[in-house]
Each structure stands twice: as structure tokens, then as C-alpha cells.
PDB file of C-alpha atoms and ligand atoms in Angstrom:
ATOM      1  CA  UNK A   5     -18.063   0.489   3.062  1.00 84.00           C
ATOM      2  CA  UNK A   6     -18.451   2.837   6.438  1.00 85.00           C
ATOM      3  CA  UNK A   7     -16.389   3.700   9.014  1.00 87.00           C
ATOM      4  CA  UNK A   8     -17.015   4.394  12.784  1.00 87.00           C
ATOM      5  CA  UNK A   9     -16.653   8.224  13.632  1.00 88.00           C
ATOM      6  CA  UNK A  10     -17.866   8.781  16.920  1.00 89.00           C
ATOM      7  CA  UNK A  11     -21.161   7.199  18.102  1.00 89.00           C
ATOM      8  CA  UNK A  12     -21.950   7.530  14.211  1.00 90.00           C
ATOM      9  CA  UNK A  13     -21.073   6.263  11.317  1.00 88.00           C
ATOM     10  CA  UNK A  14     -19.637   7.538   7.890  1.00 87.00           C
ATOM     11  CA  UNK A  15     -20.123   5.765   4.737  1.00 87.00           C
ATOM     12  CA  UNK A  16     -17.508   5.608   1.816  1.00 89.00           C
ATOM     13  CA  UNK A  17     -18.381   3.767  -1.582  1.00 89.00           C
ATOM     14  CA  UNK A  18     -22.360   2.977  -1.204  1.00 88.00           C
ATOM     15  CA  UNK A  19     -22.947   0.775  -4.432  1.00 88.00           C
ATOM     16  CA  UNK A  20     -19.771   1.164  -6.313  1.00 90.00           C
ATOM     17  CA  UNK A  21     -19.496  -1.433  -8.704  1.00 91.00           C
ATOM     18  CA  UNK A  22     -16.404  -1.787 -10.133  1.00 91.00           C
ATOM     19  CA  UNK A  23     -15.452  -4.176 -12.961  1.00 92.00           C
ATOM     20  CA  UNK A  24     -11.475  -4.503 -13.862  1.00 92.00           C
ATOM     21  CA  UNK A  25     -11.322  -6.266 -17.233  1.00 89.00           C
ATOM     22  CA  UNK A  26      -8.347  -8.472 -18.166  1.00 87.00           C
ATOM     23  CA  UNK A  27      -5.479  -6.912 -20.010  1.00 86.00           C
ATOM     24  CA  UNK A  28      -7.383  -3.585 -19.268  1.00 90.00           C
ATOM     25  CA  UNK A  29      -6.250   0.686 -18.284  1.00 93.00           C
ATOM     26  CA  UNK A  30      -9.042   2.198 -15.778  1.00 92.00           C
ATOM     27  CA  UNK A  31      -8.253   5.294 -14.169  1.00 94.00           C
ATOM     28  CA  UNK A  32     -10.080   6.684 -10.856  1.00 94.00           C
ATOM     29  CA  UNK A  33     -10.605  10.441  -9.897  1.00 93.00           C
ATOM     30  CA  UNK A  34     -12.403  11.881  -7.215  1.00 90.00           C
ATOM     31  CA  UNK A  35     -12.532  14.454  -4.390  1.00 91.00           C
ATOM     32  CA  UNK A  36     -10.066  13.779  -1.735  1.00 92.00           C
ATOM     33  CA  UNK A  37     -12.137  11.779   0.833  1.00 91.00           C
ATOM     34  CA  UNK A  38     -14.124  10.187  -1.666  1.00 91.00           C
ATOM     35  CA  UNK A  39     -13.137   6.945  -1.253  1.00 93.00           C
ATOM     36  CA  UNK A  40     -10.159   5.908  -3.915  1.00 95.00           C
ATOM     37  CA  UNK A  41      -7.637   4.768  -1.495  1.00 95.00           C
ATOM     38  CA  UNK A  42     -10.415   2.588   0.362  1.00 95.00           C
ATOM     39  CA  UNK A  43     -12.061   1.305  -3.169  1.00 96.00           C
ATOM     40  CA  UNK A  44      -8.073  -0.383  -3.975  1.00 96.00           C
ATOM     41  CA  UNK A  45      -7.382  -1.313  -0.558  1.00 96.00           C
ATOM     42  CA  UNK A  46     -10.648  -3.344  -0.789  1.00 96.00           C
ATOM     43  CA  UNK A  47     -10.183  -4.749  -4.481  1.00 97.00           C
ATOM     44  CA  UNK A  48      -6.451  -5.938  -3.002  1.00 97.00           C
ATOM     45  CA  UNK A  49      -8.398  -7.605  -0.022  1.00 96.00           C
ATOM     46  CA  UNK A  50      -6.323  -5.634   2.159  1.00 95.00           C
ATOM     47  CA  UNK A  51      -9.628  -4.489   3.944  1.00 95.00           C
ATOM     48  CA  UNK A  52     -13.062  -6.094   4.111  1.00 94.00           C
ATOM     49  CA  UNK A  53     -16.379  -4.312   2.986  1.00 93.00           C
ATOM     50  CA  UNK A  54     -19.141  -4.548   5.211  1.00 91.00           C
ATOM     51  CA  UNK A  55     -21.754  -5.414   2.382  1.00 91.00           C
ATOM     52  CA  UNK A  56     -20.748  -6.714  -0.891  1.00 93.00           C
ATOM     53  CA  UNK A  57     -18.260  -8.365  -2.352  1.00 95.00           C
ATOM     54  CA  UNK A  58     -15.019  -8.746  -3.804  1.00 96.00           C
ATOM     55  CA  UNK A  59     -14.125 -11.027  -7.097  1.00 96.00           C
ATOM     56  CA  UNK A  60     -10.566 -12.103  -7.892  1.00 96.00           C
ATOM     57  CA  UNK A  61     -10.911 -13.873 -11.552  1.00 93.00           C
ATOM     58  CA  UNK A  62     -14.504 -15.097 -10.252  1.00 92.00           C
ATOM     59  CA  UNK A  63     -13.671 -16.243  -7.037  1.00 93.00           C
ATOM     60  CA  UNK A  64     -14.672 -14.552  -3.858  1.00 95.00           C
ATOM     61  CA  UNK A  65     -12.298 -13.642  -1.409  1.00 96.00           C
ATOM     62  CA  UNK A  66     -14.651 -13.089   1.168  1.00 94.00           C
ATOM     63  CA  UNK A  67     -14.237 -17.080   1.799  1.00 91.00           C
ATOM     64  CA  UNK A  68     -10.852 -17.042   1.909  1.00 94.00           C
ATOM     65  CA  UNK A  69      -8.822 -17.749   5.234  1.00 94.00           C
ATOM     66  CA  UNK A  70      -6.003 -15.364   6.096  1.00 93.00           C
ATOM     67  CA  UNK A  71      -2.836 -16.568   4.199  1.00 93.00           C
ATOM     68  CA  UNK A  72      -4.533 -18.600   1.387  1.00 95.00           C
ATOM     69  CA  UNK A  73      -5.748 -14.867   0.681  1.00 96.00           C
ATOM     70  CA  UNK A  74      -2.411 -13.308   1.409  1.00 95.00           C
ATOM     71  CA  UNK A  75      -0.946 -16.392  -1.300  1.00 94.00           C
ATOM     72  CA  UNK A  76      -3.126 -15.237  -3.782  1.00 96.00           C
ATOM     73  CA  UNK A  77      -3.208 -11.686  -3.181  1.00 97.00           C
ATOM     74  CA  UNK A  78       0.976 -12.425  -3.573  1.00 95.00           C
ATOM     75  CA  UNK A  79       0.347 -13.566  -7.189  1.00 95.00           C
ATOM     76  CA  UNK A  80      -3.118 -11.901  -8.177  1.00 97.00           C
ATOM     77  CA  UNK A  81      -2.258  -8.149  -7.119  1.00 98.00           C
ATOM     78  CA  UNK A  82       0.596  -6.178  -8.046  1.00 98.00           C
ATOM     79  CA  UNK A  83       0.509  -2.580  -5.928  1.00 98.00           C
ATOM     80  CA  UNK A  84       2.469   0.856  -6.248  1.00 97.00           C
ATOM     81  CA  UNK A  85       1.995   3.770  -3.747  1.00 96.00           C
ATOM     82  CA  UNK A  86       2.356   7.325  -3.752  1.00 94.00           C
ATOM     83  CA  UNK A  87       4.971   6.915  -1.304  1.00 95.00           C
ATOM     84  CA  UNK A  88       6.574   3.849  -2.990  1.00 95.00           C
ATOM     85  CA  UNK A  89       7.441   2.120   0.186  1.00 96.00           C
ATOM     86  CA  UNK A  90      10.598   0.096  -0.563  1.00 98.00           C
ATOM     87  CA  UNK A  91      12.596  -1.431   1.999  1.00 98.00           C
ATOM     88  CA  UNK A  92      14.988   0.937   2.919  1.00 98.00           C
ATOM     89  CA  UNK A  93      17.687  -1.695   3.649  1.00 98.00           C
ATOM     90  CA  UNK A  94      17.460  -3.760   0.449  1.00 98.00           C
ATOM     91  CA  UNK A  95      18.763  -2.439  -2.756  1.00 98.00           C
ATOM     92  CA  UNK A  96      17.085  -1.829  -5.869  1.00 98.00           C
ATOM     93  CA  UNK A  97      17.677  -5.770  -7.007  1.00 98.00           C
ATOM     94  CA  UNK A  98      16.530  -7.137  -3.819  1.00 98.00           C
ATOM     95  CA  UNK A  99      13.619  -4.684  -3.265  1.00 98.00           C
ATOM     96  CA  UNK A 100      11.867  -6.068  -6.743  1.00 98.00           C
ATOM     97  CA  UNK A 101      12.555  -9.588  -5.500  1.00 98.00           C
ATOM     98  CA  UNK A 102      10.381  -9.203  -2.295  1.00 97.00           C
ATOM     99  CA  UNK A 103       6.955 -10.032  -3.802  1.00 97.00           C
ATOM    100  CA  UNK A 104       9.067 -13.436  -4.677  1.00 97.00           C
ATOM    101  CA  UNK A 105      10.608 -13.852  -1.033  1.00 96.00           C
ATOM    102  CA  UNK A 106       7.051 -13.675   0.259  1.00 94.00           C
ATOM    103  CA  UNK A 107       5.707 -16.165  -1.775  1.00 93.00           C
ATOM    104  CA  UNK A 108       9.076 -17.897  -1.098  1.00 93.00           C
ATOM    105  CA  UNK A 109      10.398 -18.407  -4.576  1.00 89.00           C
ATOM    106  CA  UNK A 110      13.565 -17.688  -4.979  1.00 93.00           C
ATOM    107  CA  UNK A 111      15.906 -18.663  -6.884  1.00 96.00           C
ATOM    108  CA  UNK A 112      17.669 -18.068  -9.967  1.00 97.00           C
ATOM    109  CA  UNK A 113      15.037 -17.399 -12.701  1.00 97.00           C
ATOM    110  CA  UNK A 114      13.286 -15.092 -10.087  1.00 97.00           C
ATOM    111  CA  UNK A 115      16.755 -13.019  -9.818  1.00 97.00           C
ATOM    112  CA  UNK A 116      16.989 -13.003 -13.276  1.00 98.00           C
ATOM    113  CA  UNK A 117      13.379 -11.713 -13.583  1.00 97.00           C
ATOM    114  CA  UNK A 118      14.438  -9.433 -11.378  1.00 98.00           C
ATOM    115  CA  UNK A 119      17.492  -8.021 -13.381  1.00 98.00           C
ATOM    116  CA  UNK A 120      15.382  -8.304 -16.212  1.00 97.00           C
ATOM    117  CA  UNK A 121      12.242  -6.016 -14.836  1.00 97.00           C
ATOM    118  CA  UNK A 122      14.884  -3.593 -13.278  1.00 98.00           C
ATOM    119  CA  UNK A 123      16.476  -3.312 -16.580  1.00 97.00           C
ATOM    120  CA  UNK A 124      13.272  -2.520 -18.253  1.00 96.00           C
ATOM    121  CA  UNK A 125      12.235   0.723 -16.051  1.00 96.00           C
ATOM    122  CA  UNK A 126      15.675   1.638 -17.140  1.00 96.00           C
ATOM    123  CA  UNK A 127      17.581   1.100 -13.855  1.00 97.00           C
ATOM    124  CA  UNK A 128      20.023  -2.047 -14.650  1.00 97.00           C
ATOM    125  CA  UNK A 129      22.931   0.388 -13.602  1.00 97.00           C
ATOM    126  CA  UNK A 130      21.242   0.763 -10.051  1.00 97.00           C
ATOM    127  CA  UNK A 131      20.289  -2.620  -8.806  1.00 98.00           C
ATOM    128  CA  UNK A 132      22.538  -2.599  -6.346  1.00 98.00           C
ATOM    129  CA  UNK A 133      21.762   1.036  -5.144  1.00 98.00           C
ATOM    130  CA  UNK A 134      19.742   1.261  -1.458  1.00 98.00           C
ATOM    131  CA  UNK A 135      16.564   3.161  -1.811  1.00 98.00           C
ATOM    132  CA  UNK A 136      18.492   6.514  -0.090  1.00 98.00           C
ATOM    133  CA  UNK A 137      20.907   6.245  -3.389  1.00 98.00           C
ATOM    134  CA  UNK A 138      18.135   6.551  -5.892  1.00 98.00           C
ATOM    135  CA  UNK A 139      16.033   9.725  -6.830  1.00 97.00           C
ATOM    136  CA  UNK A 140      12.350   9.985  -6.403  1.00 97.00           C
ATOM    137  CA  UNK A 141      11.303   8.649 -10.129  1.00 97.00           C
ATOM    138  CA  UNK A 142      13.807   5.977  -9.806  1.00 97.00           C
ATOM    139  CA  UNK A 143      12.429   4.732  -6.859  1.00 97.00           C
ATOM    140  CA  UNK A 144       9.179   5.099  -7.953  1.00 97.00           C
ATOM    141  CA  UNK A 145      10.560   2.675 -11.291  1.00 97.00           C
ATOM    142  CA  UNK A 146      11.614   0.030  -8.900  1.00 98.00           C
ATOM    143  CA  UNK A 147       8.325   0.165  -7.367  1.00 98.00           C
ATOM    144  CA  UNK A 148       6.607  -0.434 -10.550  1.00 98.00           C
ATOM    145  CA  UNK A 149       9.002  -3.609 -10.933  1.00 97.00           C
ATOM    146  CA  UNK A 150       8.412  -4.796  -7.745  1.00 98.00           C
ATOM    147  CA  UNK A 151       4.615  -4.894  -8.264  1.00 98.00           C
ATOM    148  CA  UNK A 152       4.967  -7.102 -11.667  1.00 97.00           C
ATOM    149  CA  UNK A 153       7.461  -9.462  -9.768  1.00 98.00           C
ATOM    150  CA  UNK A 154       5.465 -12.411  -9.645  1.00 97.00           C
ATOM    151  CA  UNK A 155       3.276 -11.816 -12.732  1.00 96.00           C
ATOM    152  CA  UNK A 156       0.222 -10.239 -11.021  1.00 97.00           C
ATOM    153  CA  UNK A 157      -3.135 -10.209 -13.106  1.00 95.00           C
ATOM    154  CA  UNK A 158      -3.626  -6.720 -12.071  1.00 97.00           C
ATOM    155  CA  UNK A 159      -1.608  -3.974 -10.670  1.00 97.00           C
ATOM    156  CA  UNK A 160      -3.282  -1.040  -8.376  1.00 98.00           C
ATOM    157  CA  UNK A 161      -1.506   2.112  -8.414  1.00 98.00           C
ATOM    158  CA  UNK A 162      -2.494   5.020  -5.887  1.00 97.00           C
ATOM    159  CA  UNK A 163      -1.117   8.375  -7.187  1.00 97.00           C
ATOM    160  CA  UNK A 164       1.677   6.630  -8.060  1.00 97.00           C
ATOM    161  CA  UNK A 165       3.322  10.323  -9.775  1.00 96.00           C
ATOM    162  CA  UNK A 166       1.557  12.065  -5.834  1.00 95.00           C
ATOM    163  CA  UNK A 167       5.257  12.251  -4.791  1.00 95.00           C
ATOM    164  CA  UNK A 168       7.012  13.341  -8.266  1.00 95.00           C
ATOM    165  CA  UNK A 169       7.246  16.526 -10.489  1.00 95.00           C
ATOM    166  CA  UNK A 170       5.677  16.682 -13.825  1.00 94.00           C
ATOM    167  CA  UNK A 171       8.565  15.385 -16.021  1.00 94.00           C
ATOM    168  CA  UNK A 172       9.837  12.391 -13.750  1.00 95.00           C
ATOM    169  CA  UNK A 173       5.498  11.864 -12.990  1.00 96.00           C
ATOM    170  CA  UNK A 174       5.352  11.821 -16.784  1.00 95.00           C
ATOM    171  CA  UNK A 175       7.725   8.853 -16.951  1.00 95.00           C
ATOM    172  CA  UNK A 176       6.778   6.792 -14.681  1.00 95.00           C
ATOM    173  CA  UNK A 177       3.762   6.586 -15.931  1.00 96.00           C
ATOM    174  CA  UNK A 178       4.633   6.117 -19.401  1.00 94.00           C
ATOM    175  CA  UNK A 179       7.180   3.063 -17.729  1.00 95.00           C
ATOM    176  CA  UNK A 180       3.694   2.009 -16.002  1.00 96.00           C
ATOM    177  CA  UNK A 181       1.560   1.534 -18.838  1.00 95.00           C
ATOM    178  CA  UNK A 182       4.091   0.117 -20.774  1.00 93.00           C
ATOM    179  CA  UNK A 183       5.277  -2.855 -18.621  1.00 93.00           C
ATOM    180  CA  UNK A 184       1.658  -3.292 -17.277  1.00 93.00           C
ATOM    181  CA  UNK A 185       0.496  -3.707 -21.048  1.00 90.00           C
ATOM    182  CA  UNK A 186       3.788  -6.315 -21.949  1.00 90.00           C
ATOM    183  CA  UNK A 187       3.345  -7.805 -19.069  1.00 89.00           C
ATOM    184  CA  UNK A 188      -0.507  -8.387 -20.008  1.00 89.00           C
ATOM    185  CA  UNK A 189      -1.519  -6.994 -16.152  1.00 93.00           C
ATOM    186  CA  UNK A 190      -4.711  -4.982 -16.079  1.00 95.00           C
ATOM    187  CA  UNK A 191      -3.573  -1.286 -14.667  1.00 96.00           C
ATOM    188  CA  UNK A 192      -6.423   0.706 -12.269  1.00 96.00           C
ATOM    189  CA  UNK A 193      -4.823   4.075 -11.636  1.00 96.00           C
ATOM    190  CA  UNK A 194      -5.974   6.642  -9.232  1.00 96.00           C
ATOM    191  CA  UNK A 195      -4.987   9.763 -10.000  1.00 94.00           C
ATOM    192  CA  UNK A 196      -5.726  13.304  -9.899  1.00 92.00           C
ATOM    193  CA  UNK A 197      -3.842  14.276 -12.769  1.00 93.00           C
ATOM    194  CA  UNK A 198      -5.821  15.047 -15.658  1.00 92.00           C
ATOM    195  CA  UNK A 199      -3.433  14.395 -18.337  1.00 93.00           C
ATOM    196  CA  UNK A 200      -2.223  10.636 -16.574  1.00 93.00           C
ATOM    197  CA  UNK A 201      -5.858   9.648 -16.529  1.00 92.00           C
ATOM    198  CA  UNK A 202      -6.205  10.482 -20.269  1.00 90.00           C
ATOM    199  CA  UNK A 203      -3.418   8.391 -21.228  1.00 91.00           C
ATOM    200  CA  UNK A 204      -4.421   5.592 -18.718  1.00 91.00           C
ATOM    201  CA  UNK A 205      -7.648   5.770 -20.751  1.00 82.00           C
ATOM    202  CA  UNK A 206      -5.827   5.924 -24.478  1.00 82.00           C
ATOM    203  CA  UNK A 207      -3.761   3.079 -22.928  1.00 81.00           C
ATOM    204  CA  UNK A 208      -6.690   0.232 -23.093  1.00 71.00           C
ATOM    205  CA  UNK A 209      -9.553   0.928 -20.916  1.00 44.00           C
ATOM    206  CA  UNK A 210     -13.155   0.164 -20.812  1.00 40.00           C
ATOM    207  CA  UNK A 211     -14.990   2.435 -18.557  1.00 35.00           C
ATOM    208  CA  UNK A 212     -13.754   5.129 -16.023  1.00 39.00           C
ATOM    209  CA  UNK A 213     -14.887   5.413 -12.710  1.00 45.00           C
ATOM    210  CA  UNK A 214     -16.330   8.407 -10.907  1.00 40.00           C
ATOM    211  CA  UNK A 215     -16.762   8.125  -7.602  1.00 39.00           C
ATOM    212  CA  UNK A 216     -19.224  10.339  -5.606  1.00 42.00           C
ATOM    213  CA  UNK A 217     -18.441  11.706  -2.671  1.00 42.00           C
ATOM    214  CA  UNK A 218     -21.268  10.065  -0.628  1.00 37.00           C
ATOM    215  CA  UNK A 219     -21.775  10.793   2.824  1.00 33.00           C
TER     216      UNK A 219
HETATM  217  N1  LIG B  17      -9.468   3.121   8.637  1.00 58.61           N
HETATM  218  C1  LIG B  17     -10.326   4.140   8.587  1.00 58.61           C
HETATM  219  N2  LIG B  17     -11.084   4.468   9.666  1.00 58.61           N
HETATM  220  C2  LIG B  17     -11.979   5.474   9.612  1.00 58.61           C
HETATM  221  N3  LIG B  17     -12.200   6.233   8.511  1.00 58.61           N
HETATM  222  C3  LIG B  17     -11.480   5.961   7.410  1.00 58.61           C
HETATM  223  C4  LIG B  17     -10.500   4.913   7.388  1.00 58.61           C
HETATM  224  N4  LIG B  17      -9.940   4.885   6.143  1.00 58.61           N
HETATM  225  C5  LIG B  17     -10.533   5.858   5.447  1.00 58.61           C
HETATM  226  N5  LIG B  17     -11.456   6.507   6.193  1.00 58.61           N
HETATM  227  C6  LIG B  17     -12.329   7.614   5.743  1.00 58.61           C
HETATM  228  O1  LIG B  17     -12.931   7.177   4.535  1.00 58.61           O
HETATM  229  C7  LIG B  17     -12.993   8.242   3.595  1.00 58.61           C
HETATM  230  C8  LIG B  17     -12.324   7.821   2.314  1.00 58.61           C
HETATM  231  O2  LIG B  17     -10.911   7.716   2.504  1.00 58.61           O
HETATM  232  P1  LIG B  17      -9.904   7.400   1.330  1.00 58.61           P
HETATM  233  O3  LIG B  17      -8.551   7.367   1.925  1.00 58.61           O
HETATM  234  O4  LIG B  17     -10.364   6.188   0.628  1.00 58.61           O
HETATM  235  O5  LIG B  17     -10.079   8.670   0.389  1.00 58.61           O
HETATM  236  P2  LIG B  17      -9.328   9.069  -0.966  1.00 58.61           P
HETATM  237  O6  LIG B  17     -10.364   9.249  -2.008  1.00 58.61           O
HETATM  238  O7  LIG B  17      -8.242   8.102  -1.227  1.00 58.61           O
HETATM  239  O8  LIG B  17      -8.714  10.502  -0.609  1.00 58.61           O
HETATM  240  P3  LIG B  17      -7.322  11.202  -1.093  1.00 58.61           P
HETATM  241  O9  LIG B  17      -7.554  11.691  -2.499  1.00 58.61           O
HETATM  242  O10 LIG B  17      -7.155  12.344  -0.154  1.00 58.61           O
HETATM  243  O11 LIG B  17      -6.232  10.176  -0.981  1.00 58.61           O
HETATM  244  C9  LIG B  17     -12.371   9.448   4.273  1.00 58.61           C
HETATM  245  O12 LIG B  17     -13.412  10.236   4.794  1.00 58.61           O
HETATM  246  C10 LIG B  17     -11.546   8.845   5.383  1.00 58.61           C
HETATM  247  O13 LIG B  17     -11.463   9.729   6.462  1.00 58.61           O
HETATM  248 MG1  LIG B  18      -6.176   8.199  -1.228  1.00 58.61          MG
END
């Protein structure tokens, strides 16, 4: 993958091969610049590499037109940010529902799933707090229940503790690894805590990544 800079330019993630297993932890660390944030946003087809190629349960989404890739992507790829990015409008309930709205299924069973997810990250007394009501670990748990909405095969999480002190970081990921393992989703985690990539590892995984910084 490369960027422009300038008349030049820069290249991120020369020959990275990256294989997410089913039902699988990874965890990614690197140098800031390295190239972690660009490696998800490519394996959630959210940007396109300029050589190679991206695999979604064997099919490449290369081919894909726009919204047949945003349909899958809506049921393939569950994602949680450092910044956790709910809508600040919507309440707890309504923010894990979105993934659903999208793909627009909703009805009954997907508000119960809902309820149900919501209840597991331990937040079934706040589903029908705004985002501005909740603290920065609860948030962060709604985010986590957003991404497994509609079932996703994997969920990519970038520094999803970035924003949280230790303790409430420590939590969230436990809730993370928990859920992601129920809910059979293969977890990548980028993170540059040492002691949240061990137990991403311990969790399930089959090979950690180390990405050069390559330019
Ligand atoms: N859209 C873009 N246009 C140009 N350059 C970009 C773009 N996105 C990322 N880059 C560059 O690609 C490199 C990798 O960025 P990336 O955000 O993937 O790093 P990272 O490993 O996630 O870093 P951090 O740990 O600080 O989040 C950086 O040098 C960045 O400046
Ligand atoms: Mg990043």
C-alpha cells in the first residue's frame, strides 16, 4: 500500500501477509506510522491496496461493486475504534442496532439482540442513555456490541482501550474477548499495550503480526 506525499511516494505494508483464522485472537503492534490503522482499514475494504489482495472467507473483494461490498462488509466485519464513534443522538439501545438499520433489518428479534448484547457488556440499565450520559468504558462496551450486531465473522478493533485508563482499558477488553469468543467472531486487535496483546494471544490466536516500519 503507498501513499502520495509530494511528487513522491511513501509506502506502508510492502508484502504483509496477513491470515485471520476463524474463531481466532491476533493482536498487532508496531511503531506509530507503521501501518496498523491502514492494514484494518484495508482487511474491512474500507480502502483499496494498490497491489494485492484482500480475502473475505475466500472471496475477493477486489471484484466487488460498491454496496454489494458495503452488504457484506455489513455482515462480514464487525469494527471498534479508539474513539468509539457512536451516534451521539441515539442512545445506547439504538446505537447497537445501527449495524442492523444499515443492513435494514429491523425488527423485533434484532431489538431483542440488541437488549440482549447490551445486557452482556453489562449495560442493560443504560440502553436508553445518549452517548454524553455514559462514561468512557461504557461507551466503549456499547461499541463492542454494536460491532457483533449482525453476527460479523470477524471484528477489527483499533486501540480500542487508546481512549481509557488502565482499569476501565482492562475491562473492555476482557468484555472484548469474551463476547468475540461466544459469539464465535475472530478478534484482530491493534494495540500498543503489552499486557492486552498477551491476553489477546492467551485468548485463541495463531500467529502475531509484526509489522515493520517500511519506508
Ligand atoms: N490517506 C492517507 N494519505 C496519505 N498518507 C496516509 C494516509 N493514511 C495513512 N497514511 C500514512 O501511512 C502511514 C501509516 O499510517 P497508519 O495510520 O496506518 O499508522 P498506524 O500504525 O496506525 O499509526 P498509529 O499507531 O499512530 O495509529 C503513515 O505514515 C501515515 O502518514
Ligand atoms: Mg493507527
Amino acid at each position: 500500500m503507498s501513499y502520495p506525499s509530494g511528487d513522491r511516494r511513501i509506502s506502508v505494508l510492502e508484502g504483509v501477509d496477513c491470515t485471520v483464522h476463524a474463531g481466532t485472537s491476533l493482536s498487532i503492534r508496531g511503531e506509530s506510522g507503521c501501518g496498523k490503522t491502514t492494514l484494518l482499514n484495508l482487511l474491512a475494504g474500507l480502502e483499496t491496496p494498490d497491489s494485492g489482495a484482500v480475502f473475505w472467507d475466500g472471496t475477493p473483494i477486489g471484484g466487488l461493486g460498491r454496496s454489494e461490498l458495503a452488504r457484506r462488509r455489513g455482515t462480514f466485519i464487525g469494527l471498534v475504534f479508539q474513539s468509539f464513534y457512536l451516534i451521539p443522538e441515539l442512545n445506547a439501545a439504538d446505537n447497537v442496532l445501527m449495524p442492523a438499520r444499515i443492513l435494514g433489518k429491523i425488527g423485533s428479534a434484532q431489538r431483542q439482540r440488541a437488549a440482549e448484547l447490551l445486557a452482556r457488556v453489562g449495560l442493560a440499565d443504560r440502553a436508553h442513555h445518549v452517548p454524553a450520559h455514559l462514561s468512557g468504558g461504557e461507551r466503549q462496551r456499547v461499541a463492542v456490541a454494536r460491532a457483533l450486531m449482525n453476527r460479523p465473522r470477524v471484528v477489527l478493533a483499533d486501540e480500542p482501550t487508546g481512549n481509557l485508563d488502565e482499569a476501565t482499558g482492562e475491562g473492555v477488553m476482557s468484555v472484548l474477548l469474551e463476547v468475540c469468543a461466544e459469539q464465535q467472531a475472530s478478534l484482530v486487535v491493534v494495540t500498543h499495550n503489552a499486557v492486552h496483546a498477551a491476553r489477546t494471544a492467551e485468548a485463541g490466536f495463531l500467529s502475531r503480526q509484526h509489522l515493520r516500519r517500511d519506508r
